[in-house]
Short mmCIF file of C-alpha atoms in Angstrom, two decimals:
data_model
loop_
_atom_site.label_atom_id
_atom_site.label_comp_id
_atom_site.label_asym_id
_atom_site.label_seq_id
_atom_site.Cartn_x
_atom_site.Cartn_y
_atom_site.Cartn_z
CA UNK P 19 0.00 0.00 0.00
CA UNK P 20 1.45 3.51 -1.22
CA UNK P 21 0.52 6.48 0.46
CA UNK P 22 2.06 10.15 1.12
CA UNK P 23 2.37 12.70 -1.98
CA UNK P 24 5.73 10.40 -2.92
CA UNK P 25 3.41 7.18 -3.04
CA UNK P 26 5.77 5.72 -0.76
CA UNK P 27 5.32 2.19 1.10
CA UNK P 28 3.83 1.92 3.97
CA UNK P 29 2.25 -1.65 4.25
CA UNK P 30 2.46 -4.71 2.33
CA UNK P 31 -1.79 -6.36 2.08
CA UNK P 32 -1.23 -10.24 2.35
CA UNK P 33 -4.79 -10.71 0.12
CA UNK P 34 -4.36 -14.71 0.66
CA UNK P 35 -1.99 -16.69 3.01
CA UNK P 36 -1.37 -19.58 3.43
CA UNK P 37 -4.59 -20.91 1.37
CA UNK P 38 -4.24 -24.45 0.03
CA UNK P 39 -7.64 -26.00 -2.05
CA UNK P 40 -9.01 -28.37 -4.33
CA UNK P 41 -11.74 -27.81 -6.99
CA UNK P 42 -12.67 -31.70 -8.26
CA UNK P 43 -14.20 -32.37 -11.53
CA UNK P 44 -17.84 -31.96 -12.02
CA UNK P 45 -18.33 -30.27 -8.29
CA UNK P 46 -19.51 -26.93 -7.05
CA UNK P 47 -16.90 -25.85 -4.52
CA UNK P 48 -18.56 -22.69 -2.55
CA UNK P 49 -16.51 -19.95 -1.08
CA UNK P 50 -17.46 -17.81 1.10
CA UNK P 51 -16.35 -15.00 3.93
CA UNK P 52 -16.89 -11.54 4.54
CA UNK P 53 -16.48 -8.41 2.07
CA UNK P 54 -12.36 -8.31 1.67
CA UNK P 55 -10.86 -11.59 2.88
CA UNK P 56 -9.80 -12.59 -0.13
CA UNK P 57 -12.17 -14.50 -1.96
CA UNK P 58 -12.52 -12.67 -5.23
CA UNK P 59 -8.95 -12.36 -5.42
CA UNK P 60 -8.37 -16.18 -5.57
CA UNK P 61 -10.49 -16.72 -8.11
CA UNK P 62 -8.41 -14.02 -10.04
CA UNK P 63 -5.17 -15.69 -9.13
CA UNK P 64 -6.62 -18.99 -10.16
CA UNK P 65 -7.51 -17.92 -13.72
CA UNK P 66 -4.01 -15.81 -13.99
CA UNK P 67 -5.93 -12.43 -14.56
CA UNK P 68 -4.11 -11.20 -10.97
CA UNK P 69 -0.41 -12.73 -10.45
CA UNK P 70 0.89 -15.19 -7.38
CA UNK P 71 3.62 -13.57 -6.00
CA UNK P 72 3.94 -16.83 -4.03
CA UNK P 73 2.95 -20.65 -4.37
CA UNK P 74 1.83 -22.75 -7.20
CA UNK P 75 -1.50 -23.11 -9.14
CA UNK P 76 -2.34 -26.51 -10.73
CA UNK P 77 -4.91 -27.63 -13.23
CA UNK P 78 -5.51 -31.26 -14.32
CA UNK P 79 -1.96 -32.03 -13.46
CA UNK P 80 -0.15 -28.82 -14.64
CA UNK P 81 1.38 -26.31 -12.81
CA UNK P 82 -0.40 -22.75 -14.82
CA UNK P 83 1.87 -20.97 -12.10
CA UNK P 84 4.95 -21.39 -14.50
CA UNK P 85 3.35 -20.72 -17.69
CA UNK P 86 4.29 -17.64 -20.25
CA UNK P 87 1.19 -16.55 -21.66
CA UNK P 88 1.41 -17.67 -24.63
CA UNK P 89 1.17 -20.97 -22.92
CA UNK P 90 -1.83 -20.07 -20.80
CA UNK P 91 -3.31 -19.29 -24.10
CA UNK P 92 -3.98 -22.57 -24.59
CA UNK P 93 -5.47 -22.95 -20.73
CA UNK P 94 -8.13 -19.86 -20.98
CA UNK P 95 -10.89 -21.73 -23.13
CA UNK P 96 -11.12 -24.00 -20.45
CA UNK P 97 -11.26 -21.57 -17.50
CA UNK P 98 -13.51 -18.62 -17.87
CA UNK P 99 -15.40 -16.30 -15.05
CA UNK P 100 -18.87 -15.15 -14.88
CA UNK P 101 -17.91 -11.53 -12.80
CA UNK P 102 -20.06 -9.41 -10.46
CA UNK P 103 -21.74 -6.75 -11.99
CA UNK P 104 -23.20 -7.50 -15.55
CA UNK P 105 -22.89 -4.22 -16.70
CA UNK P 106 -19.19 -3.10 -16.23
CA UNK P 107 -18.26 -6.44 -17.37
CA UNK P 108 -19.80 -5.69 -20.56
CA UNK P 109 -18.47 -3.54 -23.38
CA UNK P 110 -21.05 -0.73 -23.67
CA UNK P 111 -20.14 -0.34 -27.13
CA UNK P 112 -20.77 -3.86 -28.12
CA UNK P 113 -23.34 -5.66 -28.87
CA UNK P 114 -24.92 -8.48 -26.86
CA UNK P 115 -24.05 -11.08 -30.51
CA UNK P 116 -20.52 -9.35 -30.36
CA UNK P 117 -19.93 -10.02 -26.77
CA UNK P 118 -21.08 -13.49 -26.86
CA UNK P 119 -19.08 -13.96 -30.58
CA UNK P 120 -15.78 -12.37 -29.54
CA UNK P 121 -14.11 -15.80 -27.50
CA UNK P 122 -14.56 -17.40 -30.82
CA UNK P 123 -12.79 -14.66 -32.94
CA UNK P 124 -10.07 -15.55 -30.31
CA UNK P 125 -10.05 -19.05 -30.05
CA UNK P 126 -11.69 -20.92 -33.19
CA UNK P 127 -10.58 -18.26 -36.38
CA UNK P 128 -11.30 -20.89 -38.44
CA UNK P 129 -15.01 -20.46 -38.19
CA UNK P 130 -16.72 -18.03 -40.78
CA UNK P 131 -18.99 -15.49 -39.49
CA UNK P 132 -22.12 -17.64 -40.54
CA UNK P 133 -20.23 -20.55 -38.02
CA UNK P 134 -19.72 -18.48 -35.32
CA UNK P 135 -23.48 -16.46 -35.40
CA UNK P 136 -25.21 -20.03 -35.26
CA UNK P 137 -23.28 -20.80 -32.32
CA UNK P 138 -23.94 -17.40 -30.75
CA UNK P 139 -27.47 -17.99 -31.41
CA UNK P 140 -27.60 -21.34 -29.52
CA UNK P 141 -25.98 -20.16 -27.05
CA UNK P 142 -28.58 -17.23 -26.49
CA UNK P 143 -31.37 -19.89 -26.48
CA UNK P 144 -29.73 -21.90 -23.81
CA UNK P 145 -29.54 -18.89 -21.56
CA UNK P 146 -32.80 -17.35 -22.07
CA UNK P 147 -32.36 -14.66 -24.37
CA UNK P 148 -34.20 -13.93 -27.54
CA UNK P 149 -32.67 -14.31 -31.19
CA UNK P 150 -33.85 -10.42 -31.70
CA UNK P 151 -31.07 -9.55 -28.65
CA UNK P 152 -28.81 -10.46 -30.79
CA UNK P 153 -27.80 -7.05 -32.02
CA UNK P 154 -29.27 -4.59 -28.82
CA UNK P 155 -26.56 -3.04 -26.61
CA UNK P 156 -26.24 -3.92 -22.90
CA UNK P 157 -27.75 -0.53 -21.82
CA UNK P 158 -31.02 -1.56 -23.40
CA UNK P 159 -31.07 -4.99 -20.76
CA UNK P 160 -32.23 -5.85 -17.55
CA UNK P 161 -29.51 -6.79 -14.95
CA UNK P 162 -30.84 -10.72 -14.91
CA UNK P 163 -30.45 -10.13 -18.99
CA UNK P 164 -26.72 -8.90 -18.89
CA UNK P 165 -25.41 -11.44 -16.41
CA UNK P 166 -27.53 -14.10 -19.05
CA UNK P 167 -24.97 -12.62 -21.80
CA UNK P 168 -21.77 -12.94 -19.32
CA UNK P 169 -22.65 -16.75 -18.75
CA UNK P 170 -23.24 -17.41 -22.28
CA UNK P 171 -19.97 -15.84 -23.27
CA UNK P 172 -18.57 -18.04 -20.18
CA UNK P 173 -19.60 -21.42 -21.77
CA UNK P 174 -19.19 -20.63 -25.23
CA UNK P 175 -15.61 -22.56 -25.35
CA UNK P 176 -17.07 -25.64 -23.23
CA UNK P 177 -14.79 -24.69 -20.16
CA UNK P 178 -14.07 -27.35 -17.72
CA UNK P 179 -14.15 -25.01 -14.93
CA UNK P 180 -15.87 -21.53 -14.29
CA UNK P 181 -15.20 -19.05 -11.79
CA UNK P 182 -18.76 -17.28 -10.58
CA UNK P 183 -17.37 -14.47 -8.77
CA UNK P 184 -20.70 -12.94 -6.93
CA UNK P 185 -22.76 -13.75 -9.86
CA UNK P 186 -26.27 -12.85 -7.99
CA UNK P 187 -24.86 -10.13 -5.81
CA UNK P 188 -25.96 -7.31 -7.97
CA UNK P 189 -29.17 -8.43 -8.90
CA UNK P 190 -32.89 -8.60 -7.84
CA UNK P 191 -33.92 -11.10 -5.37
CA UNK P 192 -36.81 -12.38 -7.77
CA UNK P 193 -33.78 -12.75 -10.58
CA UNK P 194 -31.45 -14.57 -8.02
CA UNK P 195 -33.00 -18.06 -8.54
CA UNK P 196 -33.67 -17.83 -12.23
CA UNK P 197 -29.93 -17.10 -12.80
CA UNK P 198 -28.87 -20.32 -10.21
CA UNK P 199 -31.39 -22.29 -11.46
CA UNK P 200 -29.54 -21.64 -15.06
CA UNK P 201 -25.88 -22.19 -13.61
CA UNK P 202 -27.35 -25.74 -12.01
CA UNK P 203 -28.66 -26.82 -15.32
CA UNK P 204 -25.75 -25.51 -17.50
CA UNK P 205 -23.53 -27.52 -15.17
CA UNK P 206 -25.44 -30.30 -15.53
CA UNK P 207 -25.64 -30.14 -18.76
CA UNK P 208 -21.80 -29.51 -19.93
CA UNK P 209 -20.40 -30.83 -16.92
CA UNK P 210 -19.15 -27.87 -15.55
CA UNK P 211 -16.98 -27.28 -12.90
CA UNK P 212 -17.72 -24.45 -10.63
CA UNK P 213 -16.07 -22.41 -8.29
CA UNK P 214 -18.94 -20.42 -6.71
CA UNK P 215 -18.06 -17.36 -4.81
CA UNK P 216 -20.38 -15.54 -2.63
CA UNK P 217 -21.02 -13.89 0.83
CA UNK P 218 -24.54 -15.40 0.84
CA UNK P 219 -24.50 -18.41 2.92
CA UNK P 220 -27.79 -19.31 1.75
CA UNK P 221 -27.19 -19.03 -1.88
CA UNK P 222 -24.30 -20.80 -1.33
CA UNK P 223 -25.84 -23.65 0.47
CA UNK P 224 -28.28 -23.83 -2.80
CA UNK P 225 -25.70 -24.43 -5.06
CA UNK P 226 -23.03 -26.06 -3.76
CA UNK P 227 -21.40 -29.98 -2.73
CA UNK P 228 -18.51 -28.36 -0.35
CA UNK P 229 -18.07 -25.43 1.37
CA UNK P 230 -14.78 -23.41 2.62
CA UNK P 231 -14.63 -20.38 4.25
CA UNK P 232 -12.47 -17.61 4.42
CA UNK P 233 -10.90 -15.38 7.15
CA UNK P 234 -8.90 -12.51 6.46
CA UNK P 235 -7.06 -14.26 4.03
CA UNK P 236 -7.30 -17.49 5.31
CA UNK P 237 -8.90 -20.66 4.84
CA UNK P 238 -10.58 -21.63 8.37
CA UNK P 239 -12.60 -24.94 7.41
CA UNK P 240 -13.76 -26.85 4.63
CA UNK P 241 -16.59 -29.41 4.39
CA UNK P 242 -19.42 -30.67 2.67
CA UNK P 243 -22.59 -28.89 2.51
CA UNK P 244 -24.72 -30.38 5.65
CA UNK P 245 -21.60 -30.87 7.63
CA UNK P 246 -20.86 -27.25 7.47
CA UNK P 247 -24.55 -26.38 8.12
CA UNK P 248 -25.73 -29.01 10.76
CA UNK P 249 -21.61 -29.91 12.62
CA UNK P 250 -19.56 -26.60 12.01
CA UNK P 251 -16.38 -27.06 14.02
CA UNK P 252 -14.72 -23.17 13.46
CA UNK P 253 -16.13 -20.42 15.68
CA UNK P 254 -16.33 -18.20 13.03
CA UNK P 255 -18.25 -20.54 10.89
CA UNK P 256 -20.45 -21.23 13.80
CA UNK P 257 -20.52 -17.11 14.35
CA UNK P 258 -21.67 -17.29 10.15
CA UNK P 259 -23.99 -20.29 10.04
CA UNK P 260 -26.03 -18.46 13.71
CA UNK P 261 -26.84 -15.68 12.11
CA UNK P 262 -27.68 -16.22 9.32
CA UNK P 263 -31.30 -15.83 8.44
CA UNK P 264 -34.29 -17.85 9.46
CA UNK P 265 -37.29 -19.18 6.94
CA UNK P 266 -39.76 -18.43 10.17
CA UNK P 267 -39.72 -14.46 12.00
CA UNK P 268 -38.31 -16.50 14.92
CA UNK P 269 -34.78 -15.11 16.46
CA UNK P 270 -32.30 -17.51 16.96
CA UNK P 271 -31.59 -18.39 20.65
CA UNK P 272 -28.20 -20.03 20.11
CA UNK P 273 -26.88 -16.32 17.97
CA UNK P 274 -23.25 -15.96 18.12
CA UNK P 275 -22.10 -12.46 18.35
CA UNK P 276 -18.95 -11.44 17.40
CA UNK P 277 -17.36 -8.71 19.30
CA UNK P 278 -14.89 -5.77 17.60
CA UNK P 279 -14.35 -5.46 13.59
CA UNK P 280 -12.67 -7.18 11.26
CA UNK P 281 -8.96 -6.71 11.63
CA UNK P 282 -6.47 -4.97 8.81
CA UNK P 283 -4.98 -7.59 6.61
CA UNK P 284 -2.36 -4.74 6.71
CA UNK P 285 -1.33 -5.40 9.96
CA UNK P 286 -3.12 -8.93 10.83
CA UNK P 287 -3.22 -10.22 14.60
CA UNK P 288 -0.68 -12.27 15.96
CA UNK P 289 -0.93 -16.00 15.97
CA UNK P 290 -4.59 -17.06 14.97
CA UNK P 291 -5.94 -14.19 12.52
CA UNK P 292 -9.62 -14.55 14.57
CA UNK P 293 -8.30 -14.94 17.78
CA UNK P 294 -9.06 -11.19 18.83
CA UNK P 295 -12.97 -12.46 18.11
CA UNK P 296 -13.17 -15.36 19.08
CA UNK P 297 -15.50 -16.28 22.07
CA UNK P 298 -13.64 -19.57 22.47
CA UNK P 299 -9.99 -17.91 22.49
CA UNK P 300 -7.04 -19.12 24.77
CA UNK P 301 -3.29 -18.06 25.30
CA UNK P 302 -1.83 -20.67 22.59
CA UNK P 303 -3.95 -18.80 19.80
CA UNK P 304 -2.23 -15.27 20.53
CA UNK P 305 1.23 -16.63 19.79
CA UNK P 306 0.68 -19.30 17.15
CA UNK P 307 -0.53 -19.28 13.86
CA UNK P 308 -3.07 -22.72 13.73
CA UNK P 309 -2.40 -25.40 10.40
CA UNK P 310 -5.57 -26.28 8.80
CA UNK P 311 -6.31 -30.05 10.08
CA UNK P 312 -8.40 -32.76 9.01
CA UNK P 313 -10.27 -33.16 12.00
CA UNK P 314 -12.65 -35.99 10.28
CA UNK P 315 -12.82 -37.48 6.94
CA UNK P 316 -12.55 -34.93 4.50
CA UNK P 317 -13.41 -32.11 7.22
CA UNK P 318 -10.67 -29.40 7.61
CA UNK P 319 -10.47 -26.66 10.27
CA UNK P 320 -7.72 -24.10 10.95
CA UNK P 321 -8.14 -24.38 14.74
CA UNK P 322 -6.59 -25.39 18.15
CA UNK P 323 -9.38 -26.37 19.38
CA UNK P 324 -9.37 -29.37 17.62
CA UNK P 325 -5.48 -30.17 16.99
#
């Protein structure tokens, strides 16, 4: 971080430490945490559009960590990401035909321009949008519309895995299902991997086989889906999972609350990174940093409590 009128350096942001994963074929791996641990920036370091400036990044059995990019060329019709906002995402100056057309003007230039439009077109159906959208500009969309566009140009290459960074976030509540609904049938239907990113635990819980979540930076348990909702071991996923919100008006009687703020990754805590809110804390998680263990089959947790 550069501040002052000389921009000089006066902290170094640790986005993601010490965070270790796997993403198996055919699976939606959820991720989620609160607004700046990391989690977008992962999925950015996974795809190569943000660099590692540490550690290694493998993808059926080959380390994309070491690769020039004209060698992660070759890698990018298989990864894609469906971002955040369906607007920005979207060239304003292009149409929606364009936008959905262009990763084949960049990847299969052997196709003529009849080729790739019947593609586009097929494309369009299996996402929901009309052949006459074909040549309207995103302005002239609805949000659920634009983010229909994004995950058509996502699939368009067959990817084996997709990175859904937020893709509901910035949309109506009444669109949110329509849109996951889609992804779940896509996926079923190309066998898709997916990566799904979120701060909605129960959007996430909708969508997803296994769960991790993320603390400042940090990985603090992974699981599968009911484990992590009916036997969370981490206090912060316990904090998450009791308050989140109820189907019935009812208050919850077992509600966690977490005391202070989240702390700077700037100048994280000593030893465990949640220690300072944590109502479980002891001595041993001021001065040392916790490994993530595998506390039960195929259950991880970053805590001393259960080393």
């Amino acid at each position: 971080m550069k501040e002052g009128v000389l921009r000089k350096v006066k902290g170094c942001v640790k986005a993601l430490d010490r965070v270790s994963l796997d993403i198996y074929r055919g699976e939606t791996l959820g991720l989620v945490g609160e607004s700046g641990c990391g989690k977008s920036t992962l999925g950015k370091l996974i795809l190569r559009l943000e660099e590692p400036t540490d550690g290694t990044i493998w993808f059926k059995g080959k380390n994309i960590s070491e690769c020039n990019k004209q060698s992660m060329r070759s890698f990018r019709r298989e990864m894609q990401m469906i971002f955040q906002d369906p607007y920005s995402s979207l060239d304003f100056r292009k149409t929606a035909g364009y936008s959905i057309e262009e990763p084949f003007l960049v990847h299969e230039k052997l196709l003529t321009k009849h080729e790739r439009k019947q593609k586009v077109l097929r494309l369009m159906d299996e996402v929901g949008l009309l052949r006459e959208h074909f040549d309207r500009y995103p302005h002239e969309f609805s949000g659920g519309q634009r983010q229909r566009i994004g995950i058509a140009r996502a699939i368009a290459l067959n990817p084996e895995l997709v990175i859904c960074d937020e893709p509901v976030s910035a949309l109506d509540v009444s669109i949110q299902a329509q849109v996951i609904n889609l992804l779940k049938d896509l996926q079923e239907k190309h066998s898709l991997t997916y990566l799904f990113i979120s701060h909605d635990l129960a959007l996430v819980k909708h969508i997803s086989d296994r769960i991790t979540v993320m603390y400042l930076g940090q990985i603090v348990e992974t699981a599968a889906r009911e484990t992590i909702y009916t036997r969370p071991f981490h206090p912060y996923t316990q904090a998450l999972i009791s308050a989140s919100p109820l189907p019935t008006t009812k208050v919850r009687k077992d509600r966690i609350i977490l005391a202070g703020d989240v702390p700077s990754s700037i100048d994280p805590p000593s030893g465990c990174y949640f220690h300072p809110r944590c109502p479980r804390s002891k001595g041993l998680c001021k001065n040392e940093k916790p490994g993530l263990r595998e506390v039960e089959s195929n259950h991880f947790v970053r805590c001393f409590l259960y080393s």
